[in-house]
mmCIF file of C-alpha atoms in Angstrom:
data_model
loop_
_atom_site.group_PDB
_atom_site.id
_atom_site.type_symbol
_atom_site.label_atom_id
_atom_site.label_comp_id
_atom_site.label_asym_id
_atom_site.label_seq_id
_atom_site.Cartn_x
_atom_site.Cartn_y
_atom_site.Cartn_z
ATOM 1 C CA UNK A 538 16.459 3.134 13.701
ATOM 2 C CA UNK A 539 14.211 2.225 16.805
ATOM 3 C CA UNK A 540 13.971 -1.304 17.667
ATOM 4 C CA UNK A 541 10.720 -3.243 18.349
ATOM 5 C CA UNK A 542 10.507 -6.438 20.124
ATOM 6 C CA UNK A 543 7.961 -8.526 20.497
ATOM 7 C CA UNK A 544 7.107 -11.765 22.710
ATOM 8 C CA UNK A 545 6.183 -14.097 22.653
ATOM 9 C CA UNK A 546 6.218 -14.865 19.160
ATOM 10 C CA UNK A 547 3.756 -17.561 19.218
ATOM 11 C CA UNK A 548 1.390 -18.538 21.420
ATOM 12 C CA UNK A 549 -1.578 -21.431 21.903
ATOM 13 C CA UNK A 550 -4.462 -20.811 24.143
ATOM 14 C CA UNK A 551 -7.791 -22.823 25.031
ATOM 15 C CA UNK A 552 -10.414 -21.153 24.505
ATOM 16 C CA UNK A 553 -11.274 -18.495 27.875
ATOM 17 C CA UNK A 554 -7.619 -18.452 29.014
ATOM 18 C CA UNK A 555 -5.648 -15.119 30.108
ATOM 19 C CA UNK A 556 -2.807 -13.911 27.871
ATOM 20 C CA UNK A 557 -0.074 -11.136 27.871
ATOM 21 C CA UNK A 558 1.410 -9.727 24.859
ATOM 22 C CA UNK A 559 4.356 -7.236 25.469
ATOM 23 C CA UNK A 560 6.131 -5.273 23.260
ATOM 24 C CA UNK A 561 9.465 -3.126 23.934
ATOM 25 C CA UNK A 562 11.145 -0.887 22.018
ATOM 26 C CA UNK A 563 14.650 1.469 21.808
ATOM 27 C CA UNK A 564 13.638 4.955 21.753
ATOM 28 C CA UNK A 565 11.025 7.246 23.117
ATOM 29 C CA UNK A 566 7.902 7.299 20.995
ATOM 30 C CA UNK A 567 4.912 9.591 20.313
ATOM 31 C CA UNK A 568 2.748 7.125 18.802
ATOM 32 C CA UNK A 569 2.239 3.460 19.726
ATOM 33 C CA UNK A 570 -0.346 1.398 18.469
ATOM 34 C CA UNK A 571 -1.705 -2.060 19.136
ATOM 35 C CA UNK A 572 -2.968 -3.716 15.767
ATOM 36 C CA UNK A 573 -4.677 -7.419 15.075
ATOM 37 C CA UNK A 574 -4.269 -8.560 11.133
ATOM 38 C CA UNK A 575 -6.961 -11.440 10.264
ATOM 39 C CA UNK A 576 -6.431 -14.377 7.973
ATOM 40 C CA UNK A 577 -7.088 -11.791 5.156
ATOM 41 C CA UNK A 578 -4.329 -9.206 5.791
ATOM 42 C CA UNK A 579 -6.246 -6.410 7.255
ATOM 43 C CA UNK A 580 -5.084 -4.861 10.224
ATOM 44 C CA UNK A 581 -7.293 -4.253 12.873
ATOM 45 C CA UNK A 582 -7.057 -1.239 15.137
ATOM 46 C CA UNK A 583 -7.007 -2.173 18.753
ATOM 47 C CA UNK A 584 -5.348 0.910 20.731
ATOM 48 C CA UNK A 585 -3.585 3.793 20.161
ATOM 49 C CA UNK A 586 -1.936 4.211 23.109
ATOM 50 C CA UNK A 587 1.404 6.363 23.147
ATOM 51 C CA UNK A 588 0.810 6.293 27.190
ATOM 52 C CA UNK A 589 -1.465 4.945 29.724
ATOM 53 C CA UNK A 590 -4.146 2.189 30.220
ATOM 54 C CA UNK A 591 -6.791 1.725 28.141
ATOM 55 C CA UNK A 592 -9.920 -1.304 27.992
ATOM 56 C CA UNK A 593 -11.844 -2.167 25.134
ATOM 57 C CA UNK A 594 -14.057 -4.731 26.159
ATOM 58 C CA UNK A 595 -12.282 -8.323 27.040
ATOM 59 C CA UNK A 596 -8.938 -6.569 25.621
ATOM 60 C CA UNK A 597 -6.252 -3.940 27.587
ATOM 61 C CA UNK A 598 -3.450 -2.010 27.393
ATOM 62 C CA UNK A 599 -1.062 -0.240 29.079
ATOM 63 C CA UNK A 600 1.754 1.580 27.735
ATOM 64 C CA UNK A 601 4.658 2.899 29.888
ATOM 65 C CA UNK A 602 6.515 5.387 28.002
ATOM 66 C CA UNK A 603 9.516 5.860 30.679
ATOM 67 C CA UNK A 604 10.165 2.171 30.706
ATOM 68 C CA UNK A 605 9.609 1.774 26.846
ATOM 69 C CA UNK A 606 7.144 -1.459 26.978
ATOM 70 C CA UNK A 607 3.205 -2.138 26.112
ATOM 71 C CA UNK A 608 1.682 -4.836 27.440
ATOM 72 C CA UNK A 609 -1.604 -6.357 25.928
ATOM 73 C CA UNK A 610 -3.997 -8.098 27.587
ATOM 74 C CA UNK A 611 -6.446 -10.729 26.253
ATOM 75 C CA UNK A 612 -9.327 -11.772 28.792
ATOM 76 C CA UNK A 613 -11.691 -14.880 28.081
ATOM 77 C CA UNK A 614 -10.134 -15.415 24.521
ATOM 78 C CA UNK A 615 -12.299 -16.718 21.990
ATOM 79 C CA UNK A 616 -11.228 -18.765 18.841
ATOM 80 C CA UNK A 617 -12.209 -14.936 17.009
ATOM 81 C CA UNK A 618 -9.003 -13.753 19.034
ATOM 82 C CA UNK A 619 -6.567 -16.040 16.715
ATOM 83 C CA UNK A 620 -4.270 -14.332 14.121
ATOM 84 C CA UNK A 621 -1.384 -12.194 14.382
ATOM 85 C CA UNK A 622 -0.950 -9.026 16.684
ATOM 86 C CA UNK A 623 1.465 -6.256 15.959
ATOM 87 C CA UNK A 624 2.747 -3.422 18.000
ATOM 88 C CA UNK A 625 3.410 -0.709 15.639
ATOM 89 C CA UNK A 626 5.572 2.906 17.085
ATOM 90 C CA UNK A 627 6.372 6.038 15.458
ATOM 91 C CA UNK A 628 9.630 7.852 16.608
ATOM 92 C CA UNK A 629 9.548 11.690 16.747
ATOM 93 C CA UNK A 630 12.706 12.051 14.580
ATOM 94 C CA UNK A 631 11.487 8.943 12.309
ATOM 95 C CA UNK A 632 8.936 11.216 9.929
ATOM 96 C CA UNK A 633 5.590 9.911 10.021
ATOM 97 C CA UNK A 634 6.473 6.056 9.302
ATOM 98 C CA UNK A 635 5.279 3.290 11.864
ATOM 99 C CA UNK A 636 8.449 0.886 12.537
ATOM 100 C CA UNK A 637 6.442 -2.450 13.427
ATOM 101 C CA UNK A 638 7.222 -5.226 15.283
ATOM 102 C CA UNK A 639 7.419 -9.198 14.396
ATOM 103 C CA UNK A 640 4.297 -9.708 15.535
ATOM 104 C CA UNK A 641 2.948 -12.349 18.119
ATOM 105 C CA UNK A 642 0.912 -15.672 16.557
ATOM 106 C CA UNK A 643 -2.025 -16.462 18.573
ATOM 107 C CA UNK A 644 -3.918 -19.842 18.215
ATOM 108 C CA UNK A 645 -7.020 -20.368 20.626
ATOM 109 C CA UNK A 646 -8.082 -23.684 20.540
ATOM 110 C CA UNK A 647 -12.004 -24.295 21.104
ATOM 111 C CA UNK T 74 -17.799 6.289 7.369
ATOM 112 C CA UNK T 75 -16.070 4.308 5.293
ATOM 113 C CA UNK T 76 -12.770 3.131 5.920
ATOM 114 C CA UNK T 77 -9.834 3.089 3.880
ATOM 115 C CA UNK T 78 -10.311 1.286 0.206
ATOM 116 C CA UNK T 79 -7.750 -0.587 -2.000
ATOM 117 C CA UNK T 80 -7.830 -1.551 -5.376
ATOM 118 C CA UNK T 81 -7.277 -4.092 -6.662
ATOM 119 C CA UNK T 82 -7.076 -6.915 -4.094
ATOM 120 C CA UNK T 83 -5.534 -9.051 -6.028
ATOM 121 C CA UNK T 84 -3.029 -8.996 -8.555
ATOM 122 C CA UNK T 85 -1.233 -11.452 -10.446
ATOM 123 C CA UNK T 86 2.292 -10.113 -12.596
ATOM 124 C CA UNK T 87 5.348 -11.659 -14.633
ATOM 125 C CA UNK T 88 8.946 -10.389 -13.379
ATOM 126 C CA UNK T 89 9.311 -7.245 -15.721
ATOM 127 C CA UNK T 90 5.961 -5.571 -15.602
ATOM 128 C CA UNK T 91 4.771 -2.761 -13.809
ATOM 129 C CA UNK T 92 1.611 -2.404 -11.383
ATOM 130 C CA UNK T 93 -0.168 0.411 -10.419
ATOM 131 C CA UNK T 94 -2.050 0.177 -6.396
ATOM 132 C CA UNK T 95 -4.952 2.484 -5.744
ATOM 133 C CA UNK T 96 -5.521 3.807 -1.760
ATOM 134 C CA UNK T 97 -8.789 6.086 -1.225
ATOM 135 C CA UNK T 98 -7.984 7.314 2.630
ATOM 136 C CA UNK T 99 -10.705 7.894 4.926
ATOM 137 C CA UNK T 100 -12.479 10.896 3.983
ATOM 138 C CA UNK T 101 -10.790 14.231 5.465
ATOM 139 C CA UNK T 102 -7.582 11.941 6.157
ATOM 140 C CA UNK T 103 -4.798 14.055 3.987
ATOM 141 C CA UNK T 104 -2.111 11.272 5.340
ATOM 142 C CA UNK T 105 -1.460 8.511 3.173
ATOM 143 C CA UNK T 106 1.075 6.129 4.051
ATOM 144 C CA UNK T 107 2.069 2.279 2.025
ATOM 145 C CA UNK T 108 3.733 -0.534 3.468
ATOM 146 C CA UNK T 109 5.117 -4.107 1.930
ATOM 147 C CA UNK T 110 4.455 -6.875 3.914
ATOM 148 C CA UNK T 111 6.603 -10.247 3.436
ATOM 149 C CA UNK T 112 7.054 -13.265 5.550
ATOM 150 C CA UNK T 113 10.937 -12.692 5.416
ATOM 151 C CA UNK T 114 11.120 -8.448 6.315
ATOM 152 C CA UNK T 115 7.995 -8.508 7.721
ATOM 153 C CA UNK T 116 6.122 -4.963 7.966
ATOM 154 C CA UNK T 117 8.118 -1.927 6.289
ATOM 155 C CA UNK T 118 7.240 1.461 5.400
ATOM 156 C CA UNK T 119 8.037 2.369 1.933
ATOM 157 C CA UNK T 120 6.217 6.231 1.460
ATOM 158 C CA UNK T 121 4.065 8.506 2.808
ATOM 159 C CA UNK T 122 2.634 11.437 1.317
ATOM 160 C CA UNK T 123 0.893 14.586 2.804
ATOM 161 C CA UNK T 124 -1.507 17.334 0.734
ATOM 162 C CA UNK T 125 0.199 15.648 -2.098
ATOM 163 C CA UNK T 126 3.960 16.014 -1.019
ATOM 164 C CA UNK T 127 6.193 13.178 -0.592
ATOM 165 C CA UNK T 128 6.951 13.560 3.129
ATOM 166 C CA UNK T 129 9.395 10.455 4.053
ATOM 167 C CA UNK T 130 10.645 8.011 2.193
ATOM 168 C CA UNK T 131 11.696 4.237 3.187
ATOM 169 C CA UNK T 132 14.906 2.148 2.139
ATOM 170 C CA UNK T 133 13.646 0.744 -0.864
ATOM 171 C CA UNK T 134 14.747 0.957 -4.893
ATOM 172 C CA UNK T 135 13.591 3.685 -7.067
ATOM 173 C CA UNK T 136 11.327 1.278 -8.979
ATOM 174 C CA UNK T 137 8.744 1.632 -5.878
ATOM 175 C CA UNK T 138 7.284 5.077 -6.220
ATOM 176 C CA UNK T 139 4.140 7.025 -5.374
ATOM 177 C CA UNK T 140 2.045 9.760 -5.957
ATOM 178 C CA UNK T 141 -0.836 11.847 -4.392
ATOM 179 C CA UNK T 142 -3.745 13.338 -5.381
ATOM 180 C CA UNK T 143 -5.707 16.784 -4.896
ATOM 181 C CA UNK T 144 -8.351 14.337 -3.349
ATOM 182 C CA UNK T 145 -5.700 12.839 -1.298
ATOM 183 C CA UNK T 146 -5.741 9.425 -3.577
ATOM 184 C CA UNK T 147 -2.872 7.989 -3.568
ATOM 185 C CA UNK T 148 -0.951 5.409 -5.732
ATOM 186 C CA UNK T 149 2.284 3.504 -5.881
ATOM 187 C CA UNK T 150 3.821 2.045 -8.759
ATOM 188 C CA UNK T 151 6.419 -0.476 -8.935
ATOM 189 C CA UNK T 152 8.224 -1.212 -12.426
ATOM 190 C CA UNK T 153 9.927 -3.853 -13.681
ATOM 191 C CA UNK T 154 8.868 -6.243 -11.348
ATOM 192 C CA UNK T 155 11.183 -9.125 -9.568
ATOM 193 C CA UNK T 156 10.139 -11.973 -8.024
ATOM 194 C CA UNK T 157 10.742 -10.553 -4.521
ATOM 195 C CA UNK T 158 8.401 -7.825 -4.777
ATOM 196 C CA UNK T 159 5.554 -10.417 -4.353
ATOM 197 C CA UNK T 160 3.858 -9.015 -1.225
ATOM 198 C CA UNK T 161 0.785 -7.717 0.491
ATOM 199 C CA UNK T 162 0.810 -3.875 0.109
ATOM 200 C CA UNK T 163 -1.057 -1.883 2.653
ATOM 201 C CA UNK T 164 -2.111 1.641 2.525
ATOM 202 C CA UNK T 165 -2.580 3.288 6.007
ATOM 203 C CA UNK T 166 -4.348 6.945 6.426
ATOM 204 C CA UNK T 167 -4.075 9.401 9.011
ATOM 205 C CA UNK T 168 -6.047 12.368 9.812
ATOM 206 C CA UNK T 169 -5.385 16.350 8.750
ATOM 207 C CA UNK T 170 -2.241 16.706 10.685
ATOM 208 C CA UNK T 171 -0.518 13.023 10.253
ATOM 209 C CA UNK T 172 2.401 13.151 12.307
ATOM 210 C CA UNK T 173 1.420 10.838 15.142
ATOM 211 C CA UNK T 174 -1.949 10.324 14.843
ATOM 212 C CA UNK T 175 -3.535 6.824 14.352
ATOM 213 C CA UNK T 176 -3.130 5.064 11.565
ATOM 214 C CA UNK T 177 -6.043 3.087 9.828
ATOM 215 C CA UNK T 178 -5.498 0.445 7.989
ATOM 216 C CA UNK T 179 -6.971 -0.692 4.292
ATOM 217 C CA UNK T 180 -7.637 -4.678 3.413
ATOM 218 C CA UNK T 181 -4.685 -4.402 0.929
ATOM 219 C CA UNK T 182 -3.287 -5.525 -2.214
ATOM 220 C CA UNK T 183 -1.972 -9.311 -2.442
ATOM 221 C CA UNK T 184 0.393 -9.087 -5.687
ATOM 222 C CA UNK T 185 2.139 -11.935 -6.885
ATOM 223 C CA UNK T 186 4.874 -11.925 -9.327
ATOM 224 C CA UNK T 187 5.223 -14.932 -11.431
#
Protein backbone atom coordinates (compact mmCIF):
# COMPACT_ATOMS: atom_id res chain seq x y z
CA UNK A 1 0.00 0.00 0.00
CA UNK A 2 1.07 3.78 -0.28
CA UNK A 3 3.35 5.02 2.27
CA UNK A 4 2.92 8.25 4.32
CA UNK A 5 5.60 9.98 6.12
CA UNK A 6 5.46 12.49 8.27
CA UNK A 7 8.06 14.99 10.05
CA UNK A 8 8.74 16.02 12.23
CA UNK A 9 7.04 13.97 14.62
CA UNK A 10 7.10 16.32 17.42
CA UNK A 11 7.58 19.65 17.68
CA UNK A 12 7.71 22.68 20.55
CA UNK A 13 7.06 26.20 19.59
CA UNK A 14 6.74 29.63 21.61
CA UNK A 15 3.99 31.09 21.12
CA UNK A 16 4.11 33.43 17.42
CA UNK A 17 6.91 31.28 15.93
CA UNK A 18 6.93 29.92 12.14
CA UNK A 19 6.58 26.17 11.59
CA UNK A 20 6.67 23.63 8.64
CA UNK A 21 4.95 20.43 8.63
CA UNK A 22 5.69 18.14 5.55
CA UNK A 23 4.33 15.12 4.62
CA UNK A 24 5.52 12.63 1.70
CA UNK A 25 4.13 9.81 0.41
CA UNK A 26 4.78 6.61 -2.28
CA UNK A 27 2.28 6.85 -4.90
CA UNK A 28 0.35 9.37 -6.86
CA UNK A 29 -2.79 10.49 -5.09
CA UNK A 30 -6.18 12.06 -5.93
CA UNK A 31 -7.03 13.18 -2.61
CA UNK A 32 -4.79 14.68 0.09
CA UNK A 33 -5.96 16.23 3.05
CA UNK A 34 -4.48 18.21 5.91
CA UNK A 35 -6.38 17.37 9.28
CA UNK A 36 -5.80 18.83 13.11
CA UNK A 37 -7.35 16.27 15.95
CA UNK A 38 -7.89 18.25 19.42
CA UNK A 39 -7.40 16.88 22.89
CA UNK A 40 -10.89 15.28 22.32
CA UNK A 41 -10.29 13.14 19.20
CA UNK A 42 -12.02 15.11 16.60
CA UNK A 43 -10.37 15.79 13.54
CA UNK A 44 -10.37 19.04 12.22
CA UNK A 45 -10.47 19.79 8.52
CA UNK A 46 -7.74 22.11 7.46
CA UNK A 47 -7.23 21.57 3.51
CA UNK A 48 -8.10 19.42 0.98
CA UNK A 49 -5.57 19.88 -1.25
CA UNK A 50 -4.76 16.99 -3.85
CA UNK A 51 -2.61 19.94 -5.69
CA UNK A 52 -1.66 23.46 -5.31
CA UNK A 53 -1.44 26.26 -2.63
CA UNK A 54 -4.00 27.11 -0.56
CA UNK A 55 -4.28 29.89 2.77
CA UNK A 56 -6.68 29.77 5.39
CA UNK A 57 -5.96 32.50 7.53
CA UNK A 58 -2.46 32.19 9.64
CA UNK A 59 -2.32 28.46 8.10
CA UNK A 60 -0.97 27.19 4.29
CA UNK A 61 -0.50 24.61 2.11
CA UNK A 62 0.97 23.52 -0.77
CA UNK A 63 0.81 20.24 -2.28
CA UNK A 64 3.10 19.11 -5.15
CA UNK A 65 1.70 16.14 -6.71
CA UNK A 66 4.82 15.38 -9.17
CA UNK A 67 7.20 15.44 -6.28
CA UNK A 68 4.74 13.57 -3.87
CA UNK A 69 5.13 16.04 -0.66
CA UNK A 70 2.67 18.67 1.28
CA UNK A 71 4.04 21.07 3.21
CA UNK A 72 2.03 22.92 6.02
CA UNK A 73 2.58 26.06 7.20
CA UNK A 74 1.76 27.53 10.64
CA UNK A 75 2.19 31.48 10.91
CA UNK A 76 2.05 33.34 14.41
CA UNK A 77 1.08 30.03 16.28
CA UNK A 78 -1.02 30.36 19.16
CA UNK A 79 -1.22 27.91 22.19
CA UNK A 80 -4.96 26.98 20.17
CA UNK A 81 -2.50 25.55 17.40
CA UNK A 82 -1.26 22.58 19.89
CA UNK A 83 -2.42 18.95 19.23
CA UNK A 84 -1.73 16.55 16.64
CA UNK A 85 -1.78 17.15 12.74
CA UNK A 86 -2.31 14.42 10.23
CA UNK A 87 -1.84 14.26 6.55
CA UNK A 88 -4.35 11.89 5.33
CA UNK A 89 -4.16 10.56 1.08
CA UNK A 90 -6.37 8.48 -0.88
CA UNK A 91 -4.75 6.38 -3.75
CA UNK A 92 -6.78 5.96 -6.98
CA UNK A 93 -6.45 2.13 -6.94
CA UNK A 94 -6.87 2.15 -2.93
CA UNK A 95 -11.03 2.33 -3.00
CA UNK A 96 -12.22 5.18 -1.17
CA UNK A 97 -10.07 4.63 2.18
CA UNK A 98 -7.72 7.54 3.47
CA UNK A 99 -4.17 5.84 4.37
CA UNK A 100 -3.00 8.44 7.17
CA UNK A 101 0.08 9.39 8.34
CA UNK A 102 1.79 9.28 12.04
CA UNK A 103 0.94 12.48 12.63
CA UNK A 104 3.15 15.50 13.84
CA UNK A 105 2.80 16.62 17.87
CA UNK A 106 2.74 20.25 18.21
CA UNK A 107 3.24 22.00 21.65
CA UNK A 108 3.19 25.97 21.61
CA UNK A 109 4.30 27.23 24.66
CA UNK A 110 2.69 30.72 25.82
CA UNK B 1 -25.52 22.26 8.77
CA UNK B 2 -24.71 19.95 11.04
CA UNK B 3 -21.77 17.94 10.92
CA UNK B 4 -21.28 14.42 11.28
CA UNK B 5 -22.82 12.81 14.74
CA UNK B 6 -21.66 9.75 16.80
CA UNK B 7 -23.25 7.89 19.32
CA UNK B 8 -22.34 7.05 21.94
CA UNK B 9 -19.14 8.88 22.94
CA UNK B 10 -18.27 6.82 25.32
CA UNK B 11 -18.38 3.32 25.95
CA UNK B 12 -17.16 1.13 28.52
CA UNK B 13 -17.13 -3.12 27.65
CA UNK B 14 -15.76 -6.51 29.23
CA UNK B 15 -13.58 -8.73 26.68
CA UNK B 16 -16.49 -10.91 25.17
CA UNK B 17 -19.27 -8.49 24.52
CA UNK B 18 -20.39 -6.88 21.57
CA UNK B 19 -20.94 -3.00 20.80
CA UNK B 20 -22.91 -1.44 18.41
CA UNK B 21 -21.43 2.52 17.02
CA UNK B 22 -23.96 4.83 15.47
CA UNK B 23 -22.58 7.51 12.50
CA UNK B 24 -25.39 10.04 11.12
CA UNK B 25 -23.23 11.59 7.96
CA UNK B 26 -23.73 15.02 6.97
CA UNK B 27 -26.96 15.38 5.38
CA UNK B 28 -26.87 14.47 1.46
CA UNK B 29 -23.34 12.75 2.25
CA UNK B 30 -24.18 8.94 0.92
CA UNK B 31 -20.29 8.10 1.91
CA UNK B 32 -19.75 6.68 5.14
CA UNK B 33 -16.45 5.60 6.06
CA UNK B 34 -15.03 4.16 10.04
CA UNK B 35 -11.67 4.17 11.25
CA UNK B 36 -9.88 2.68 14.66
CA UNK B 37 -7.57 4.82 16.11
CA UNK B 38 -4.79 3.36 18.64
CA UNK B 39 -1.61 4.75 19.97
CA UNK B 40 0.26 1.57 18.63
CA UNK B 41 -1.37 1.35 14.61
CA UNK B 42 -2.31 4.64 14.70
CA UNK B 43 -5.16 5.72 12.08
CA UNK B 44 -6.65 2.69 9.93
CA UNK B 45 -9.53 2.33 7.78
CA UNK B 46 -11.66 -0.55 8.59
CA UNK B 47 -15.09 0.00 6.06
CA UNK B 48 -16.75 2.16 4.00
CA UNK B 49 -20.07 1.92 2.67
CA UNK B 50 -21.87 3.72 -0.28
CA UNK B 51 -26.01 3.91 -0.94
CA UNK B 52 -25.83 1.10 1.48
CA UNK B 53 -23.18 -1.22 -0.27
CA UNK B 54 -20.09 -2.27 1.34
CA UNK B 55 -17.59 -0.64 -1.04
CA UNK B 56 -13.93 -1.51 0.49
CA UNK B 57 -13.02 -3.25 3.15
CA UNK B 58 -9.77 -2.90 5.53
CA UNK B 59 -7.41 -5.72 7.03
CA UNK B 60 -9.22 -6.37 10.01
CA UNK B 61 -11.15 -9.73 11.60
CA UNK B 62 -14.61 -10.57 10.71
CA UNK B 63 -15.80 -9.62 14.21
CA UNK B 64 -15.61 -5.77 12.97
CA UNK B 65 -18.52 -5.35 10.64
CA UNK B 66 -20.89 -2.68 9.34
CA UNK B 67 -23.93 -1.82 7.87
CA UNK B 68 -25.78 1.06 6.04
CA UNK B 69 -28.88 2.50 6.00
CA UNK B 70 -31.59 3.81 3.36
CA UNK B 71 -30.87 7.17 5.24
CA UNK B 72 -27.27 6.59 4.82
CA UNK B 73 -26.84 5.73 8.81
CA UNK B 74 -24.39 3.72 9.31
CA UNK B 75 -23.20 1.29 12.08
CA UNK B 76 -20.38 -1.03 12.97
CA UNK B 77 -20.45 -3.77 15.26
CA UNK B 78 -17.69 -5.52 16.82
CA UNK B 79 -18.37 -8.95 18.76
CA UNK B 80 -16.72 -10.65 21.18
CA UNK B 81 -14.63 -8.04 22.24
CA UNK B 82 -10.64 -8.32 23.17
CA UNK B 83 -8.78 -6.14 25.01
CA UNK B 84 -7.06 -4.68 21.92
CA UNK B 85 -10.04 -3.42 20.34
CA UNK B 86 -10.05 -0.57 22.96
CA UNK B 87 -9.89 2.46 20.62
CA UNK B 88 -11.33 5.70 19.41
CA UNK B 89 -13.62 4.88 16.41
CA UNK B 90 -14.23 7.59 13.92
CA UNK B 91 -16.82 7.81 11.32
CA UNK B 92 -15.86 10.06 8.31
CA UNK B 93 -18.60 11.14 5.48
CA UNK B 94 -18.19 12.15 2.08
CA UNK B 95 -20.45 13.73 -0.32
CA UNK B 96 -22.86 11.97 -3.24
CA UNK B 97 -20.04 10.66 -5.27
CA UNK B 98 -17.32 9.61 -2.40
CA UNK B 99 -14.43 8.58 -4.25
CA UNK B 100 -12.03 11.42 -3.52
CA UNK B 101 -13.90 13.93 -2.14
CA UNK B 102 -13.24 15.38 1.39
CA UNK B 103 -13.75 13.62 4.16
CA UNK B 104 -15.44 15.11 7.37
CA UNK B 105 -14.82 13.96 10.36
CA UNK B 106 -17.32 13.01 13.52
CA UNK B 107 -16.10 13.58 17.43
CA UNK B 108 -16.04 9.73 17.75
CA UNK B 109 -16.53 6.88 19.94
CA UNK B 110 -13.87 6.29 22.88
CA UNK B 111 -14.59 2.43 23.76
CA UNK B 112 -12.77 0.76 26.31
CA UNK B 113 -12.66 -2.86 26.88
CA UNK B 114 -12.12 -3.97 30.36
Amino acid sequence: GIQVEQSPPDLILQEGANSTLRCNFSDSVNNLQWFHQNPWGQLINLFYIPSGTKQNGRLSATTVATERYSLLYISSSQTTDSGVYFCAVERKSSGDKLTFGTGTRLAVRP
Amino acid sequence: KAGVTQTPRYLIKTRGQQVTLSCSPISGHRSVSWYQQTPGQGLQFLFEYFSETQRNKGNFPGRFSGRQFSNSRSEMNVSTLELGDSALYLCASRSAGGRYAEAFFGQGTRLTVV
